[in-house]
Coordinates of C-alpha atoms in Angstrom, one line a residue:
M27 CA 104.3 78.1 95.7
T28 CA 100.5 76.1 96.5
V29 CA 97.6 77.7 98.8
S30 CA 97.5 77.8 102.0
D31 CA 94.9 75.6 103.5
N32 CA 94.4 78.8 105.9
I33 CA 93.2 81.0 103.8
D34 CA 89.5 81.6 103.7
S35 CA 87.1 80.9 101.4
N36 CA 86.4 84.9 100.5
T37 CA 89.9 85.0 100.1
R38 CA 90.7 81.6 98.0
Q39 CA 87.5 83.2 95.7
L40 CA 89.2 86.2 94.8
L41 CA 92.5 84.5 94.1
E42 CA 90.6 82.2 91.7
L43 CA 89.4 85.2 89.9
A44 CA 92.9 86.5 89.9
S45 CA 94.1 83.6 88.4
E46 CA 91.5 83.5 85.7
L47 CA 92.7 87.1 84.8
E48 CA 96.2 85.4 84.5
C49 CA 98.0 87.4 87.1
G50 CA 100.7 85.9 89.1
I51 CA 100.0 85.0 92.6
M52 CA 102.3 84.2 95.7
Y53 CA 101.3 82.8 98.8
D54 CA 102.8 83.8 102.1
E55 CA 105.1 86.5 100.6
P56 CA 107.3 88.1 102.9
L57 CA 107.0 91.6 103.0
S58 CA 110.5 92.5 103.8
A59 CA 111.8 91.5 100.1
H60 CA 109.0 94.3 99.1
T61 CA 110.2 97.4 101.0
T62 CA 113.0 99.5 101.5
F63 CA 113.1 98.7 105.1
K64 CA 113.6 95.4 104.5
V65 CA 110.9 94.8 107.7
G66 CA 107.3 93.3 108.1
G67 CA 106.3 89.4 108.0
S68 CA 104.3 87.9 105.4
C69 CA 100.8 88.5 103.9
T70 CA 98.4 86.1 102.9
A71 CA 98.6 86.3 99.7
M72 CA 100.3 89.0 96.8
V73 CA 99.0 89.5 93.4
D74 CA 100.8 90.4 90.4
I75 CA 98.7 93.2 88.8
R76 CA 99.0 92.8 85.2
S77 CA 96.4 95.1 83.6
D78 CA 94.3 98.0 84.5
S79 CA 90.9 96.1 83.9
A80 CA 92.1 93.2 85.6
L81 CA 92.9 95.1 88.6
A82 CA 89.2 97.1 88.6
A83 CA 87.7 93.3 88.3
L84 CA 89.5 92.4 91.0
I85 CA 88.9 95.2 93.5
K86 CA 84.9 95.0 92.8
R87 CA 85.3 91.2 93.6
A88 CA 87.1 92.1 96.8
N89 CA 84.5 94.8 98.1
E90 CA 81.5 91.6 97.0
L91 CA 83.8 89.1 99.4
G92 CA 84.5 91.6 102.0
V93 CA 88.3 90.7 101.6
R94 CA 91.2 93.3 102.9
T95 CA 93.3 94.4 100.1
M96 CA 95.8 97.3 99.2
A97 CA 98.2 98.6 96.3
L98 CA 102.2 98.0 96.7
G99 CA 104.8 99.6 95.0
N100 CA 108.2 99.4 95.6
G101 CA 107.2 99.9 99.2
S102 CA 109.6 102.8 99.5
N103 CA 107.4 104.7 102.2
L104 CA 106.0 101.7 104.1
L105 CA 106.6 100.0 107.2
F106 CA 104.6 96.8 107.7
D107 CA 103.8 94.8 110.8
D108 CA 106.1 91.8 112.0
R109 CA 102.9 89.8 111.8
G110 CA 102.6 90.9 108.0
F111 CA 99.3 91.8 106.3
E112 CA 96.2 89.7 106.7
G113 CA 94.9 90.2 103.1
V114 CA 95.6 90.4 99.6
I115 CA 98.4 92.9 98.4
F116 CA 98.0 94.0 94.9
L117 CA 101.5 94.3 93.6
M118 CA 102.0 97.1 90.9
G119 CA 105.5 96.2 90.0
N120 CA 107.2 95.4 86.7
S121 CA 104.4 94.3 84.9
V122 CA 102.9 97.3 85.0
D123 CA 105.8 99.8 84.0
G124 CA 105.2 100.8 80.2
I125 CA 106.2 104.4 79.2
Y126 CA 105.7 106.5 75.9
M127 CA 105.7 109.6 74.8
K128 CA 101.9 111.0 74.4
N129 CA 103.5 114.0 72.8
D130 CA 106.7 116.2 72.2
T131 CA 106.7 117.3 75.9
T132 CA 104.0 114.8 77.7
I133 CA 105.1 111.2 79.3
C134 CA 102.7 108.9 79.5
V135 CA 103.6 106.4 82.2
Q136 CA 102.0 103.5 84.5
A137 CA 101.9 103.1 88.1
G138 CA 104.5 100.5 88.2
C139 CA 107.2 102.5 86.6
S140 CA 110.2 103.5 88.9
L141 CA 111.1 107.1 89.3
L142 CA 114.7 106.2 88.3
K143 CA 113.1 104.5 84.7
L144 CA 110.9 107.6 84.0
C145 CA 114.1 110.2 84.9
R146 CA 116.1 108.4 82.3
F147 CA 113.5 108.3 79.7
A148 CA 113.0 112.2 80.1
L149 CA 116.7 112.4 80.0
E150 CA 116.8 110.7 76.5
H151 CA 114.0 113.0 75.1
S152 CA 116.1 115.9 76.5
L153 CA 112.8 117.3 78.4
S154 CA 113.2 118.9 81.9
G155 CA 111.4 119.0 85.2
L156 CA 112.2 115.6 86.5
E157 CA 115.1 116.2 87.2
F158 CA 114.2 116.5 91.2
A159 CA 113.0 112.7 91.4
Y160 CA 116.1 111.5 90.2
G161 CA 117.4 109.0 93.0
I162 CA 114.2 109.1 95.2
P163 CA 113.1 105.2 95.4
G164 CA 109.9 104.6 94.5
T165 CA 107.3 104.0 91.6
V166 CA 105.0 106.7 89.6
G167 CA 102.0 105.5 91.5
G168 CA 104.0 106.2 95.3
A169 CA 105.5 108.9 94.3
V170 CA 102.1 110.3 92.8
Y171 CA 100.4 109.1 96.3
M172 CA 102.4 111.0 98.2
N173 CA 103.3 114.2 95.8
A174 CA 106.8 113.0 96.5
G175 CA 109.6 115.8 96.3
A176 CA 112.9 117.0 97.2
Y177 CA 115.8 119.7 96.2
G178 CA 112.4 122.5 95.9
G179 CA 110.7 120.2 93.0
E180 CA 107.4 118.2 93.7
I181 CA 105.3 116.1 91.8
K182 CA 102.6 118.7 91.4
D183 CA 104.6 120.7 89.2
V184 CA 104.8 118.2 86.5
I185 CA 101.6 115.9 86.6
K186 CA 99.3 116.9 84.1
S187 CA 96.7 113.9 85.0
C188 CA 96.3 110.5 85.9
R189 CA 94.1 107.5 85.7
Y190 CA 93.0 105.4 89.0
I191 CA 90.5 102.8 90.4
D192 CA 88.2 103.5 92.9
E193 CA 86.9 102.0 95.5
F194 CA 84.3 100.8 93.8
G195 CA 86.6 99.0 91.0
D196 CA 85.4 102.3 88.3
E197 CA 88.1 103.4 86.4
C198 CA 88.5 106.8 86.8
I199 CA 90.6 109.8 85.3
A200 CA 91.8 113.4 87.3
D201 CA 93.4 116.5 85.9
R202 CA 96.0 118.0 88.0
D203 CA 93.7 120.4 89.5
Q204 CA 91.8 117.5 90.6
L205 CA 94.5 116.0 92.8
D206 CA 94.7 118.1 95.7
M207 CA 98.6 117.8 96.4
S208 CA 100.3 119.4 98.7
Y209 CA 103.3 118.5 101.2
R210 CA 103.6 114.8 101.0
R211 CA 100.0 114.1 100.7
S212 CA 97.2 113.8 97.2
R213 CA 93.8 113.0 97.2
F214 CA 94.9 109.6 97.3
T215 CA 96.0 109.5 100.5
D216 CA 92.6 109.8 102.1
T217 CA 90.8 107.7 99.7
G218 CA 91.4 103.6 98.8
D219 CA 91.9 104.7 95.1
I220 CA 94.6 102.9 93.5
I221 CA 96.4 104.9 90.7
T222 CA 97.3 103.2 87.5
E223 CA 98.9 105.7 85.1
A224 CA 100.2 109.6 85.1
E225 CA 100.6 112.3 82.6
F226 CA 103.9 114.5 82.9
E227 CA 103.9 117.7 80.9
L228 CA 107.7 118.5 81.0
T229 CA 109.3 121.2 79.1
A230 CA 112.3 120.9 76.1
G231 CA 115.7 121.2 78.0
N232 CA 119.7 120.5 76.8
Y233 CA 120.5 116.7 77.3
D234 CA 123.7 117.5 78.9
E235 CA 122.6 120.4 81.4
I236 CA 119.8 117.9 82.1
Q237 CA 122.2 115.0 82.8
D238 CA 124.2 117.1 84.5
K239 CA 121.6 118.2 87.3
M240 CA 120.5 114.7 87.9
V241 CA 124.0 113.7 88.4
D242 CA 124.9 116.7 91.1
L243 CA 121.5 116.0 92.4
M244 CA 122.5 111.9 93.0
G245 CA 125.6 112.9 94.4
R246 CA 124.1 115.3 97.1
R247 CA 122.2 112.2 98.4
R248 CA 125.1 110.2 98.3
D249 CA 127.0 112.5 100.6
K250 CA 124.2 113.7 102.5
Q251 CA 122.1 110.3 103.0
P252 CA 122.7 106.6 104.7
L253 CA 122.0 105.4 101.2
N254 CA 124.1 101.9 102.5
F255 CA 121.3 100.9 104.7
P256 CA 117.9 100.0 104.4
S257 CA 115.4 103.1 105.3
A258 CA 111.9 104.4 104.1
G259 CA 113.7 107.7 103.5
S260 CA 113.4 111.0 105.1
T261 CA 111.2 109.4 108.3
F262 CA 109.4 112.5 109.4
K263 CA 107.6 115.5 107.5
R264 CA 109.3 119.3 107.5
P265 CA 107.5 121.7 110.3
E266 CA 106.9 124.6 109.2
G267 CA 109.9 126.7 108.9
Q268 CA 112.2 124.1 110.3
F269 CA 114.1 120.9 109.3
A270 CA 113.2 117.5 111.0
G271 CA 116.5 116.3 111.0
K272 CA 118.4 119.4 112.6
L273 CA 115.7 119.1 115.5
I274 CA 116.7 115.5 115.9
Q275 CA 120.6 116.6 115.9
D276 CA 120.0 119.1 118.3
C277 CA 118.1 117.0 120.7
D278 CA 121.4 114.7 121.2
L279 CA 119.6 112.0 119.3
R280 CA 122.1 111.2 116.7
G281 CA 122.9 107.5 116.7
Y282 CA 120.3 106.8 119.2
S283 CA 119.1 103.1 118.8
V284 CA 116.1 100.5 119.3
G285 CA 117.2 96.8 118.7
G286 CA 118.2 97.3 115.4
A287 CA 116.4 100.8 114.4
Q288 CA 118.8 103.5 114.4
V289 CA 118.7 107.4 113.6
S290 CA 121.2 107.5 111.1
E291 CA 124.7 108.6 112.1
K292 CA 125.1 110.7 108.9
H293 CA 121.6 112.0 108.8
C294 CA 119.3 112.7 111.7
G295 CA 116.1 113.0 109.7
F296 CA 116.6 108.9 108.5
I297 CA 115.4 106.2 110.9
V298 CA 117.5 103.1 109.3
N299 CA 117.4 99.5 110.0
K300 CA 121.4 98.8 110.7
G301 CA 120.5 95.2 110.9
G302 CA 117.5 93.1 112.1
A303 CA 115.7 95.9 113.3
T304 CA 111.5 94.8 113.3
C305 CA 108.8 96.8 112.9
E306 CA 108.3 97.0 116.6
D307 CA 111.8 98.3 117.0
I308 CA 111.2 101.2 114.5
L309 CA 107.8 102.3 115.8
A310 CA 109.3 102.5 119.4
L311 CA 112.2 104.7 118.3
I312 CA 109.8 106.7 116.0
K313 CA 107.9 107.3 119.2
H314 CA 111.0 108.5 121.3
V315 CA 112.3 110.5 119.0
Q316 CA 108.7 112.5 118.7
K317 CA 108.1 112.3 122.3
T318 CA 111.8 113.3 123.0
V319 CA 111.8 116.5 119.8
Q320 CA 108.3 118.2 121.5
E321 CA 109.6 118.1 125.0
K322 CA 113.1 119.7 124.1
T323 CA 111.5 122.3 121.2
G324 CA 108.1 122.1 121.3
Y325 CA 107.9 120.8 117.5
F326 CA 106.0 118.0 117.1
L327 CA 107.4 115.6 113.8
E328 CA 104.7 114.0 112.0
C329 CA 105.9 110.6 110.4
E330 CA 106.1 110.4 106.8
V331 CA 106.5 106.9 107.0
R332 CA 103.3 104.8 106.5
Y333 CA 102.5 102.0 109.0
I334 CA 100.4 99.0 107.8
P335 CA 98.8 97.1 110.8
Y336 CA 98.5 93.4 110.6
R337 CA 94.7 93.2 110.1
N338 CA 92.1 96.5 110.4
S339 CA 91.2 97.3 113.9

């Protein structure tokens, strides 16, 4: 697609650099095609990042020009505004999804690699520790960013270190102890840094036992989660000592809808796009659920899904 006439000169300069760095560029790209909620307007432009050095150069130039940017992987925990995103999206996808064995038990993987691919790679090498992540619909970058977890396991249990580009465009590395990981957060949730690569330290295991556990956990996901509808996974963080889904169910909100957004009838911890949902529908439903649950139970449900506004306020 050709460049839009509506793009300002600073953004245009950034995109010219992206082209010189041999990155792919998509203009007015619909964000609904890049999120698991299947919701959101278009971004000014999307740049397919193809190397760490290109990303570093683009971040530095964006800072100089004052162009708003953000990184995007599989979009499995994001909700973009119906108007889209005024700025440039750095796509950390298939162009940066390399994976290899660093030694007998350490896997080195780029941020754009899917967790599914990473888990299968670990299985092929009979390495245990990542079974919990099999079926989580995200990329390695996103998983590290939010310390993804399920079925008693978390990324913090297996990560050894990661590389990232900081908000100034400098390439950095941090080991496990510097990542400040806790429930659904890491040091990256409080910064503008972009993860580019991670190392996972696993343990040697039995291929059949690892595979059996992965198959079992995937079966549990299919049985309990509404995988037939677009969603962003668990909508709310787990309150201490409680389960968000049970609190929502106990408040008689199963199936409650706002427009095309619905509290899943299969699992109340999920808000799903049952067809034609807008960002406005989903946000309104989230607020209704939070208000109702707090009034009836005293618990406030913190949203796990990250809302991205059209422009910075």
